[in-house]
PDB file of C-alpha atoms and ligand atoms in Angstrom:
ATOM      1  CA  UNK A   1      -5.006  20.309   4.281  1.00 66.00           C
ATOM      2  CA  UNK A   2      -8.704  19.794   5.784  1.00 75.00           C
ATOM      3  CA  UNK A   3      -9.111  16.429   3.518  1.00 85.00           C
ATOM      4  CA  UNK A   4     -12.217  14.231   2.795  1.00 93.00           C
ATOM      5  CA  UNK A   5     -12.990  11.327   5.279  1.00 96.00           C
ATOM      6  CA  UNK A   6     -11.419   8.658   2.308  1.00 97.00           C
ATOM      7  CA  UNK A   7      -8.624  10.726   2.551  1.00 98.00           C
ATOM      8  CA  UNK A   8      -8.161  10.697   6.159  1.00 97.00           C
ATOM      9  CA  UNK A   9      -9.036   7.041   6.483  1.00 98.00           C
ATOM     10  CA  UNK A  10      -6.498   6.663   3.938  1.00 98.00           C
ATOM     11  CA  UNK A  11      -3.548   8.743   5.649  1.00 98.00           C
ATOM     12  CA  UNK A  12      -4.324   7.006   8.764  1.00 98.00           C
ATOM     13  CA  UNK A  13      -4.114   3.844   7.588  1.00 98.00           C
ATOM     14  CA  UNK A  14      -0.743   4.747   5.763  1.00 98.00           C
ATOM     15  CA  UNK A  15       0.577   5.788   9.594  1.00 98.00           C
ATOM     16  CA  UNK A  16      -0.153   2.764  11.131  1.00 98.00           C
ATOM     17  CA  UNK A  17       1.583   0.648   8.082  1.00 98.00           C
ATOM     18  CA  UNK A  18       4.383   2.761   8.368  1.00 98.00           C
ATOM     19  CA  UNK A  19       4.710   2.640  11.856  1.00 98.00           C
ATOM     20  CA  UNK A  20       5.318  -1.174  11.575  1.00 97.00           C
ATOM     21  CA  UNK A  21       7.852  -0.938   8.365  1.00 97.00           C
ATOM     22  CA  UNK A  22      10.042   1.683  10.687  1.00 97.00           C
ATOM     23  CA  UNK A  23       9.684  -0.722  13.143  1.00 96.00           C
ATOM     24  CA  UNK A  24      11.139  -3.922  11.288  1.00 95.00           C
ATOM     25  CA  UNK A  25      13.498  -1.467   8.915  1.00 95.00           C
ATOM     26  CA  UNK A  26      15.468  -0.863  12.165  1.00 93.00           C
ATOM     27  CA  UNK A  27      15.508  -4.634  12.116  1.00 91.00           C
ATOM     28  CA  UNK A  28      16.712  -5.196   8.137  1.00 89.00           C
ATOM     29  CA  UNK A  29      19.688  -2.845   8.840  1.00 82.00           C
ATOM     30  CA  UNK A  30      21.279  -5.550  11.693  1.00 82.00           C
ATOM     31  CA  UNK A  31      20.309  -8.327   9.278  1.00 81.00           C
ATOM     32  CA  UNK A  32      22.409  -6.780   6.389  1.00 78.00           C
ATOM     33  CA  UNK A  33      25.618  -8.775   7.889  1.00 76.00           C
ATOM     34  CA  UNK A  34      23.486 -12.312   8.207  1.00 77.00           C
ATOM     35  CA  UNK A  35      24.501 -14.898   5.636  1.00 77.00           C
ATOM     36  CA  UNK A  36      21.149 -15.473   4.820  1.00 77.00           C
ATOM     37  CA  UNK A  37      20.513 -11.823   4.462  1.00 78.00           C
ATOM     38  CA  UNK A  38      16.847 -10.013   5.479  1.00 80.00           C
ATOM     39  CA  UNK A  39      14.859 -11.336   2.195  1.00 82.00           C
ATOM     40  CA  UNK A  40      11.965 -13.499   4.120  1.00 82.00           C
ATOM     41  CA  UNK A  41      12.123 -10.481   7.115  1.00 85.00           C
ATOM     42  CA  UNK A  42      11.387  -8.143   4.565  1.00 86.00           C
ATOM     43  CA  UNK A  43       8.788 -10.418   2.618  1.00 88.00           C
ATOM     44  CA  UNK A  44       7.255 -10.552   6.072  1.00 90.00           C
ATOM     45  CA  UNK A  45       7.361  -7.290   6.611  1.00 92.00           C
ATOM     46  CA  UNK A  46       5.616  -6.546   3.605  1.00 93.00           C
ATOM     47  CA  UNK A  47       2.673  -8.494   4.248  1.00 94.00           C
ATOM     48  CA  UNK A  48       1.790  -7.490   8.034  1.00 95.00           C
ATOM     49  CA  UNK A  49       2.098  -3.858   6.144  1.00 97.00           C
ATOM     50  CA  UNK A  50      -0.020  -4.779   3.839  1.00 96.00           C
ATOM     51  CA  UNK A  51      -2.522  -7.064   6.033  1.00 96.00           C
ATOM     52  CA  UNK A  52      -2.763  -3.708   8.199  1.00 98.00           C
ATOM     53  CA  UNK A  53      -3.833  -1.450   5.143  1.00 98.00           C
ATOM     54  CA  UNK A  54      -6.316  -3.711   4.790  1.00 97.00           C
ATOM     55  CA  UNK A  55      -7.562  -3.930   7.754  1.00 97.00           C
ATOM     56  CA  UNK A  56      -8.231  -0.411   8.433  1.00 98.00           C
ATOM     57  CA  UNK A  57      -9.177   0.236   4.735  1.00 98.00           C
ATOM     58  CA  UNK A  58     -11.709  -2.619   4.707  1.00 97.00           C
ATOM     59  CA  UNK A  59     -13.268  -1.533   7.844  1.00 97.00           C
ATOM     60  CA  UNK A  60     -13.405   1.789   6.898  1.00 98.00           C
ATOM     61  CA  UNK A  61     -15.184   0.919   3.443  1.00 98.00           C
ATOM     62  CA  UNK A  62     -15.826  -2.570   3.242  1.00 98.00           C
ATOM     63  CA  UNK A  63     -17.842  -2.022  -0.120  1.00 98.00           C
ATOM     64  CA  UNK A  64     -14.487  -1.174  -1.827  1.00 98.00           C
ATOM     65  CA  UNK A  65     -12.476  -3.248  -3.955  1.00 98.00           C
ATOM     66  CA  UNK A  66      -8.731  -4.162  -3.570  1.00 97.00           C
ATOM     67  CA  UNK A  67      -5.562  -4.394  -5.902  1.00 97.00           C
ATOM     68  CA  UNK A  68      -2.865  -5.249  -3.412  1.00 94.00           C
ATOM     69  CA  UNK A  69       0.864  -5.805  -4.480  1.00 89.00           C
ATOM     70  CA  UNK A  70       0.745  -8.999  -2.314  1.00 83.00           C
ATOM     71  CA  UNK A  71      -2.559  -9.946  -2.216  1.00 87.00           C
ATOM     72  CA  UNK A  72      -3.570  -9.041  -5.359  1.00 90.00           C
ATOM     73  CA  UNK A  73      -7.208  -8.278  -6.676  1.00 95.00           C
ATOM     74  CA  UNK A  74     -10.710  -8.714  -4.639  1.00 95.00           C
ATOM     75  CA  UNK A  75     -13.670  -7.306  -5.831  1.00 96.00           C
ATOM     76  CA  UNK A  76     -16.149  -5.227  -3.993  1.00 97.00           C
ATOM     77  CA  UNK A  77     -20.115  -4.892  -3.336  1.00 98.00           C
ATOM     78  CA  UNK A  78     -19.161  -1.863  -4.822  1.00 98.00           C
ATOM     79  CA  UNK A  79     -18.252  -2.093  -8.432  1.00 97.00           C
ATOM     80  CA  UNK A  80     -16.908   1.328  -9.004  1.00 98.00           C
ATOM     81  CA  UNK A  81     -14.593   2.014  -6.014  1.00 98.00           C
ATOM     82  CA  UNK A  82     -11.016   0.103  -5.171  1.00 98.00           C
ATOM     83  CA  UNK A  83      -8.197   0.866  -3.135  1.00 98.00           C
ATOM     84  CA  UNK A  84      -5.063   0.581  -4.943  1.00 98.00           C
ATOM     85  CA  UNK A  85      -2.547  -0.258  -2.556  1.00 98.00           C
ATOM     86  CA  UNK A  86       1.977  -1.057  -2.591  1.00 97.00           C
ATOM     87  CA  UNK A  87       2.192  -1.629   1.181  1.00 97.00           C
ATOM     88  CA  UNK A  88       5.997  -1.514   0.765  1.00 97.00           C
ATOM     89  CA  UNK A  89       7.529   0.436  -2.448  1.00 97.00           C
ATOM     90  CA  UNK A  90      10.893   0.622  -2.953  1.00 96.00           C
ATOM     91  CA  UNK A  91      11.796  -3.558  -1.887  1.00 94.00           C
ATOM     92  CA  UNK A  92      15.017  -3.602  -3.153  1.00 93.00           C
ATOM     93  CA  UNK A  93      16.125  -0.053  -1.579  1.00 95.00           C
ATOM     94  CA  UNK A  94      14.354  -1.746   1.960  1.00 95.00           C
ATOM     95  CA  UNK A  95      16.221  -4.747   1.889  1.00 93.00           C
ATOM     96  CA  UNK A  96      19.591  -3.231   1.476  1.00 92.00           C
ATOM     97  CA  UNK A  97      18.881  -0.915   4.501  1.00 93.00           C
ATOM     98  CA  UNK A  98      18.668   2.146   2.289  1.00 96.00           C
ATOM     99  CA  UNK A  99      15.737   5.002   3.427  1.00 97.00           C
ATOM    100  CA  UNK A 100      13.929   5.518   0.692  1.00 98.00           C
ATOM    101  CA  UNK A 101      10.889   3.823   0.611  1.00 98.00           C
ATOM    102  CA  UNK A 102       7.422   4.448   0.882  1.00 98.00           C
ATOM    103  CA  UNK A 103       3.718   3.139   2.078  1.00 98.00           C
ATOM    104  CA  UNK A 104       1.219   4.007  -1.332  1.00 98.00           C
ATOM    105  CA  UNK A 105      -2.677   3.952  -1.504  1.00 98.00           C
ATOM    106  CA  UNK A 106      -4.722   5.435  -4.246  1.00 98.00           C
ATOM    107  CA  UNK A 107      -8.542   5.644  -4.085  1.00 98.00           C
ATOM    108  CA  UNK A 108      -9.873   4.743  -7.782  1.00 98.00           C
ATOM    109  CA  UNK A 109     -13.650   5.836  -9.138  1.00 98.00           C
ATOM    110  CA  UNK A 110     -14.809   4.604 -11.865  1.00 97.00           C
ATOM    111  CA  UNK A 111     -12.057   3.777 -13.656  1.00 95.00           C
ATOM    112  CA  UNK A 112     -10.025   7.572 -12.123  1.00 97.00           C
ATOM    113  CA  UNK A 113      -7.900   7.869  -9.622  1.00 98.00           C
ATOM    114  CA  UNK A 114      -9.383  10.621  -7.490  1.00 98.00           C
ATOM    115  CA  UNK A 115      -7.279  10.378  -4.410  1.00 98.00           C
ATOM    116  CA  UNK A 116      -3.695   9.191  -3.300  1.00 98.00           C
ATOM    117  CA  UNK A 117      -0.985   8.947  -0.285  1.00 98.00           C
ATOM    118  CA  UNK A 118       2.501   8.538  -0.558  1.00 98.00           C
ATOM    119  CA  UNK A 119       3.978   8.096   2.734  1.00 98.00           C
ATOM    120  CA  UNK A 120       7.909   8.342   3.558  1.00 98.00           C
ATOM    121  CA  UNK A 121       8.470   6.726   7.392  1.00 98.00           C
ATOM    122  CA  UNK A 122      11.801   7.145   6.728  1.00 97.00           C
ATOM    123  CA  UNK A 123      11.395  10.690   6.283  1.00 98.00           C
ATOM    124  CA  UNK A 124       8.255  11.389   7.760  1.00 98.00           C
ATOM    125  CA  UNK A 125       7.127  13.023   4.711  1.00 98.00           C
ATOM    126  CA  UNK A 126       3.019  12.584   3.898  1.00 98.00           C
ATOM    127  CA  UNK A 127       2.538  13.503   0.097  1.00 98.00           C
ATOM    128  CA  UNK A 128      -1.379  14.041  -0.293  1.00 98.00           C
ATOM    129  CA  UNK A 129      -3.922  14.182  -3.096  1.00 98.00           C
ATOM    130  CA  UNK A 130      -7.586  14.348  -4.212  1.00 98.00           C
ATOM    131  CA  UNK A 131      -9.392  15.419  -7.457  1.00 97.00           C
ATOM    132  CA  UNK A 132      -9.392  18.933  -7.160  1.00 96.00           C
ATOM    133  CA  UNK A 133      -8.131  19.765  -3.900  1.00 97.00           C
ATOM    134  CA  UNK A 134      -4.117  20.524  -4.879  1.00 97.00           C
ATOM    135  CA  UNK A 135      -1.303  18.263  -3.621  1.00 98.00           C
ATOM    136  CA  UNK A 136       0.548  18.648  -0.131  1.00 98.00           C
ATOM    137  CA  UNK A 137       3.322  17.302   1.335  1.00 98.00           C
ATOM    138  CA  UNK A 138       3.257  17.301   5.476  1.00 97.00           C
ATOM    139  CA  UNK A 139       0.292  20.229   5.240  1.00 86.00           C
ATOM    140  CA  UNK A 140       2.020  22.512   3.126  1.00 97.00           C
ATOM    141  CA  UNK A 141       1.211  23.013  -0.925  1.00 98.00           C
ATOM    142  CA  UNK A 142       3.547  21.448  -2.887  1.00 98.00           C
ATOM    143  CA  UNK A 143       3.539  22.409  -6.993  1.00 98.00           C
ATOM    144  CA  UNK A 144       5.780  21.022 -10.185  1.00 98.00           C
ATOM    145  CA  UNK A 145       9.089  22.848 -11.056  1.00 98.00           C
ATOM    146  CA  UNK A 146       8.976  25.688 -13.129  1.00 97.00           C
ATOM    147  CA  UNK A 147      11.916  24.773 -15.371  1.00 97.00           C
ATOM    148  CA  UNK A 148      11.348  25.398 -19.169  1.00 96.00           C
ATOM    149  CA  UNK A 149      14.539  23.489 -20.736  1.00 96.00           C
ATOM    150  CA  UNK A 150      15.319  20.530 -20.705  1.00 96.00           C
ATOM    151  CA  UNK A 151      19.459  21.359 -20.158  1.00 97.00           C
ATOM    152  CA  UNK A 152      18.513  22.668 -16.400  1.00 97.00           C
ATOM    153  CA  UNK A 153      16.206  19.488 -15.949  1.00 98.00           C
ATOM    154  CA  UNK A 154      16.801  16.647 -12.964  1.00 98.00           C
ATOM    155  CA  UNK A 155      15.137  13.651 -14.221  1.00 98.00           C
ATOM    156  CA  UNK A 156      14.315  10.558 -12.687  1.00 98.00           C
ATOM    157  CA  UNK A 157      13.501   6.855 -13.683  1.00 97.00           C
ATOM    158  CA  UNK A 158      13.649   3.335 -13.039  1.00 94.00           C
ATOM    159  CA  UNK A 159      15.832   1.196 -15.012  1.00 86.00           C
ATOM    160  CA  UNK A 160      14.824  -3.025 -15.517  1.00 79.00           C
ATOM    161  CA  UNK A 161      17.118  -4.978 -13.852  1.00 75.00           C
ATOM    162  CA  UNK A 162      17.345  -8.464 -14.903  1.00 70.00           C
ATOM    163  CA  UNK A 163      16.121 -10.101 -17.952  1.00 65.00           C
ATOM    164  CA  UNK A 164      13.631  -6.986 -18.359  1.00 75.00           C
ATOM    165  CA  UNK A 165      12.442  -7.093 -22.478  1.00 84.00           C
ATOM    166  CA  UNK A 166      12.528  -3.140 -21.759  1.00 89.00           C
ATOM    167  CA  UNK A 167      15.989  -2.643 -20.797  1.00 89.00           C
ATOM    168  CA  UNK A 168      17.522  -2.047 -24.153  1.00 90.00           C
ATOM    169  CA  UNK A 169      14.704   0.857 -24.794  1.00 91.00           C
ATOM    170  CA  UNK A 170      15.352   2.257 -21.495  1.00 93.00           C
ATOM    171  CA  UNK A 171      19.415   2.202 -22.078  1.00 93.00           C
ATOM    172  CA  UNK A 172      18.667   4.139 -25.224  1.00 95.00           C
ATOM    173  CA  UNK A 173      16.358   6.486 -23.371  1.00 96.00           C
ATOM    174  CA  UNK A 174      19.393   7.710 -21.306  1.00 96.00           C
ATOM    175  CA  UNK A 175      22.134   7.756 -23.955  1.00 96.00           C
ATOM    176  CA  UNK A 176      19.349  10.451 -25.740  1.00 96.00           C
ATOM    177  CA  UNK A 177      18.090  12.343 -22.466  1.00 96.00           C
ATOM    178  CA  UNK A 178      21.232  12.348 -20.495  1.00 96.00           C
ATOM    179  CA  UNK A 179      23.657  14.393 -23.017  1.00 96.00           C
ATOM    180  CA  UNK A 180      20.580  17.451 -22.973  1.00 96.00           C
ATOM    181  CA  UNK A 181      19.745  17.691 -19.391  1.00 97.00           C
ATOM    182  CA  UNK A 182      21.215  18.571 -15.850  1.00 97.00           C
ATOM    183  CA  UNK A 183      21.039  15.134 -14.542  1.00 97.00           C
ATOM    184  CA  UNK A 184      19.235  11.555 -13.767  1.00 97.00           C
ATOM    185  CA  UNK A 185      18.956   9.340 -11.067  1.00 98.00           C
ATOM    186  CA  UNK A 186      17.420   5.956 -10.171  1.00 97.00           C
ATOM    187  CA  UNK A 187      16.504   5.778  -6.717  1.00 98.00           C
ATOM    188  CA  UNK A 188      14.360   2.481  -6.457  1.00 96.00           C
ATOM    189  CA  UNK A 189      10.680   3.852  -5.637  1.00 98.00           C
ATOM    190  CA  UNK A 190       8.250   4.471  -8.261  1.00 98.00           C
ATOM    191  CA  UNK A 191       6.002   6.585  -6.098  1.00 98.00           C
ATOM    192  CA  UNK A 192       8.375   8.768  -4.496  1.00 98.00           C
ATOM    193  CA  UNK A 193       9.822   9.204  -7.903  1.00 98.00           C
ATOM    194  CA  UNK A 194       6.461  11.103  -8.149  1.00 98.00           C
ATOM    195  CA  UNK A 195       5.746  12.511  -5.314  1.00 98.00           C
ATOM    196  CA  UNK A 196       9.280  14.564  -6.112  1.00 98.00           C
ATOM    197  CA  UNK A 197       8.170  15.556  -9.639  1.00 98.00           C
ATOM    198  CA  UNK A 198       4.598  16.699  -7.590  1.00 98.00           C
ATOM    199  CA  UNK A 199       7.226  18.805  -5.418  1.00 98.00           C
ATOM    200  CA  UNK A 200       9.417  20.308  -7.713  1.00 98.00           C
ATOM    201  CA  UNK A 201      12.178  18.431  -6.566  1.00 98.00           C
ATOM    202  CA  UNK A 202      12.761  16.221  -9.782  1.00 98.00           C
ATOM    203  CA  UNK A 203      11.491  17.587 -13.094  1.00 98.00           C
ATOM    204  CA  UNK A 204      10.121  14.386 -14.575  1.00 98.00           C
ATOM    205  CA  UNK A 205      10.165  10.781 -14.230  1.00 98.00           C
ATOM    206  CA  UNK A 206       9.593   7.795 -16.467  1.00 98.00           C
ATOM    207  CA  UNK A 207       9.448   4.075 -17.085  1.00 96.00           C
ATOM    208  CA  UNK A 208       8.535   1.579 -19.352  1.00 94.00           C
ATOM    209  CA  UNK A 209       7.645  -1.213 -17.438  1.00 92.00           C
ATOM    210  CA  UNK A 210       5.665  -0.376 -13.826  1.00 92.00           C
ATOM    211  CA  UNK A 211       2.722  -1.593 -12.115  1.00 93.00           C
ATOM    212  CA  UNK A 212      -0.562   0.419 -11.241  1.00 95.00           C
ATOM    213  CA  UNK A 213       0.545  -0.145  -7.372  1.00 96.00           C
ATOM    214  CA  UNK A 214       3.530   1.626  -8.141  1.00 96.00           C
ATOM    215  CA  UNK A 215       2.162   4.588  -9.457  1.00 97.00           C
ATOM    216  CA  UNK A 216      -1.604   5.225  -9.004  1.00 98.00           C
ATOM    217  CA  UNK A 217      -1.138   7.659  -5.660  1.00 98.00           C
ATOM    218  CA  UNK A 218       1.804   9.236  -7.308  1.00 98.00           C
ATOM    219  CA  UNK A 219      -0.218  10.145 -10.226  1.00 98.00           C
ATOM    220  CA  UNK A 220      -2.958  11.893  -9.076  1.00 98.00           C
ATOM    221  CA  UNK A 221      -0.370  13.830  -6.219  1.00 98.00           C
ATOM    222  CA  UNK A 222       1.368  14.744  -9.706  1.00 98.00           C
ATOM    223  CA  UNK A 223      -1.288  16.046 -11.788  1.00 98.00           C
ATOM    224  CA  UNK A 224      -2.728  17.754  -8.423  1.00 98.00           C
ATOM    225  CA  UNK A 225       0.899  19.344  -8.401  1.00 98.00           C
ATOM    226  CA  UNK A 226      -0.040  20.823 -11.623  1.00 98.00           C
ATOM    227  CA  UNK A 227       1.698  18.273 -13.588  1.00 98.00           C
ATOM    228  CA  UNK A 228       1.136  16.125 -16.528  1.00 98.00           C
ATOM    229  CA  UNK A 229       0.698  12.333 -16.264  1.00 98.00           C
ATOM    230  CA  UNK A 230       0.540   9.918 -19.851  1.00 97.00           C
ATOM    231  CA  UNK A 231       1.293   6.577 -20.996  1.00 95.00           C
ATOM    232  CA  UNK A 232       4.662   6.703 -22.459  1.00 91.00           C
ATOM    233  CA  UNK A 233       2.869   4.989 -25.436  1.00 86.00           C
ATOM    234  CA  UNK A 234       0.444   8.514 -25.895  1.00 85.00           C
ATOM    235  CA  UNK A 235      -3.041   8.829 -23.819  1.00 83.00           C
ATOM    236  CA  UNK A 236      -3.027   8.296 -20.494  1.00 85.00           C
ATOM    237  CA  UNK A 237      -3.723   4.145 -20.709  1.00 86.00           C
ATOM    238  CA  UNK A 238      -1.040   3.668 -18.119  1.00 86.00           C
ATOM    239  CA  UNK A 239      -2.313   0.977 -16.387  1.00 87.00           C
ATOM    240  CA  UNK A 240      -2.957  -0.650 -19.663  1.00 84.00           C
ATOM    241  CA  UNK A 241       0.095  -0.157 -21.516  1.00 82.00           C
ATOM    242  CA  UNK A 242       2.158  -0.293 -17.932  1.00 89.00           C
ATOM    243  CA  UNK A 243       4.605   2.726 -18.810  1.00 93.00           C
ATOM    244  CA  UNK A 244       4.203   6.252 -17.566  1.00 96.00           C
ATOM    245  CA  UNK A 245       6.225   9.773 -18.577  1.00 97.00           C
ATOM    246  CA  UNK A 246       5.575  12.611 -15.856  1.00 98.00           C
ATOM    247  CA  UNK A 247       6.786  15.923 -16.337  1.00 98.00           C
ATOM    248  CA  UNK A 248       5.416  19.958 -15.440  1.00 97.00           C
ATOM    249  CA  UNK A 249       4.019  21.424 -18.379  1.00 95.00           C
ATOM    250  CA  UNK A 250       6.599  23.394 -19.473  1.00 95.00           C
ATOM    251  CA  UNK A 251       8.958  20.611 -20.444  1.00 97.00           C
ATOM    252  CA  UNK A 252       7.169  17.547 -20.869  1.00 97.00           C
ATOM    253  CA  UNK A 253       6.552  17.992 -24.827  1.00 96.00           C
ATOM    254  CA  UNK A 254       9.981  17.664 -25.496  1.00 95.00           C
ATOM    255  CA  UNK A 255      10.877  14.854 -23.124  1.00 97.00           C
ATOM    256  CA  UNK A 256       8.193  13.069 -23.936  1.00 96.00           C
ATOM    257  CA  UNK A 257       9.368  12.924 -27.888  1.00 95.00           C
ATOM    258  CA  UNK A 258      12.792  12.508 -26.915  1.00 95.00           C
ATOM    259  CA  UNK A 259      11.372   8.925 -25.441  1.00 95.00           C
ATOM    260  CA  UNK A 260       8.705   8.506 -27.742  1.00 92.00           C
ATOM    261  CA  UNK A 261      10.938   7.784 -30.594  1.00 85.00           C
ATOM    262  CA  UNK A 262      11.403   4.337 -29.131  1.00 71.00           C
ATOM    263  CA  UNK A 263       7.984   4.056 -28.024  1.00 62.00           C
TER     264      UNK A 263
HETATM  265  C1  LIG B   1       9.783  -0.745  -7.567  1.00 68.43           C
HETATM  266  C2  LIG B   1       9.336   0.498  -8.313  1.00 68.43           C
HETATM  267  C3  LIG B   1      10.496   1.097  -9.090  1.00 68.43           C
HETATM  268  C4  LIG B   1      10.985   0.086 -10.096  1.00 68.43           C
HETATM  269  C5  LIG B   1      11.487  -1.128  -9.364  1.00 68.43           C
HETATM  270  C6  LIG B   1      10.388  -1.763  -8.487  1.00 68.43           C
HETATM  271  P1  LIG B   1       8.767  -2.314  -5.692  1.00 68.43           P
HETATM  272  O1  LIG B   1       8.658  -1.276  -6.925  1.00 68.43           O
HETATM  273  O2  LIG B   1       8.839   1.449  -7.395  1.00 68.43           O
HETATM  274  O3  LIG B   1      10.114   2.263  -9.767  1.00 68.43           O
HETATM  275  O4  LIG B   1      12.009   0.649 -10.871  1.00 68.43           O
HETATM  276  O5  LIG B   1      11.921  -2.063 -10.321  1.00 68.43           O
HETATM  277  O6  LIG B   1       9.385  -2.277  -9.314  1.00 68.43           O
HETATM  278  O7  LIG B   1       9.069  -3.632  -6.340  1.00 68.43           O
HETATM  279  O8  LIG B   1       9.856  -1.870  -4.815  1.00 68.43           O
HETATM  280  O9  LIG B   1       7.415  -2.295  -5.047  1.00 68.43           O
END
């Protein structure tokens, strides 16, 4: 894919962030048998991703605004442009040495995402985005499934852990969903959760409690996909209401009643 210059800026600086997290995850799987365990090498880790994201985003664009998972929001000279940016998604799945994890920046215009970049190191797999310009994964087109019912559908979602308020909703979810459909699973990254329902590989996603770093490049790499994006709530306020349903066309009606019952 032959994409704009944000988008090449964006996949570059995605490289070079996941160059580094390769780097020190090589380094989290010997720490696994420390006492102390890898937590501050990953929290480190995290930031020099994200500190390198910014740099070559800023110098790049330096009019754009930022909403960083660890940095958190700066505005820009230019009000209607930010970079949307999880340096590290999929923590938890990092700091127990497991490979699935990603590098995800989204490009947001006045108030749409138009562009995003999911990037698996672990599996060298680039999932790419913009507005109107189809979704790829490592240069080839990816689309949605074309599954129609729900019993042949592979769904995926993230489940609170914790004290979550949403984890009694989200238990209920899967005593309704899982009895009707082919399977679930919970693998720990919000945007590769995406990027698989963008490929075909899962045939929808949810959760009811994620944050727009999670899932802004995932989103637009769905919908590019040819899949539909919306609020679990109705609309797509998904930022706002901080839950998300994701599904192709064909079945996402009737999963998204089967979860909006508890909505
Ligand atoms: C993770 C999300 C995942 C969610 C986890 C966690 P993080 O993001 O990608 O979908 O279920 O609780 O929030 O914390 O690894 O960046």
């Amino acid at each position: 894919m032959q994409g704009s210059a944000n988008l090449n800026v964006m996949v570059k600086a995605a490289r070079r962030a996941g160059r580094s997290l390769v780097k020190d995850f090589r380094e989290v799987e010997n720490l696994q048998v420390a006492v102390k365990g890898p937590g501050d090498f990953v929290t480190r880790a995290d930031l020099a991703a994200e500190n390198i994201i910014r740099e070559e985003l800023t110098n790049a664009r330096p009019s754009y605004g930022w909403l960083g998972e660890e940095t958190g929001e700066v505005a820009g000279k230019d009000p209607t442009r930010r970079w949307i940016v999880d340096p590290l998604d999929g923590t938890t799945n990092f700091l127990h040495g497991l490979p699935h994890w990603s590098v995800s920046i989204a490009l947001e215009h006045k108030g749409e995402i138009v562009a995003g970049v999911v990037f698996d190191a672990a599996k060298d797999e680039m999932f790419v985005a913009e507005k109107g310009a189809g979704a790829w994964m490592n240069d080839r087109r990816i689309r949605v499934s074309g599954r129609r019912n729900l019993h042949e559908a592979l769904f995926a979602t993230g489940v609170p852990f914790g004290s979550k308020r949403t984890l009694p909703a989200t238990m209920q979810d899967l005593a309704a969903l899982m009895p009707q459909c082919a399977g679930m699973r919970r693998w720990g990254a919000a945007s590769l959760d995406l990027a698989y329902v963008a490929a075909g590989r899962f045939d929808g996603y949810w959760e009811r409690e994620i944050n727009a770093h999670d899932v802004a490049a995932g989103m637009v790499i769905v919908r590019e996909a040819g899949g539909l994006v919306e609020s679990l709530h109705g609309g797509d306020r998904v930022f706002e209401k901080g839950s998300l349903i994701a599904a192709n066309g064909e079945i996402f009606g009737r999963f998204a009643s089967v979860l909006r019952e508890r909505a």
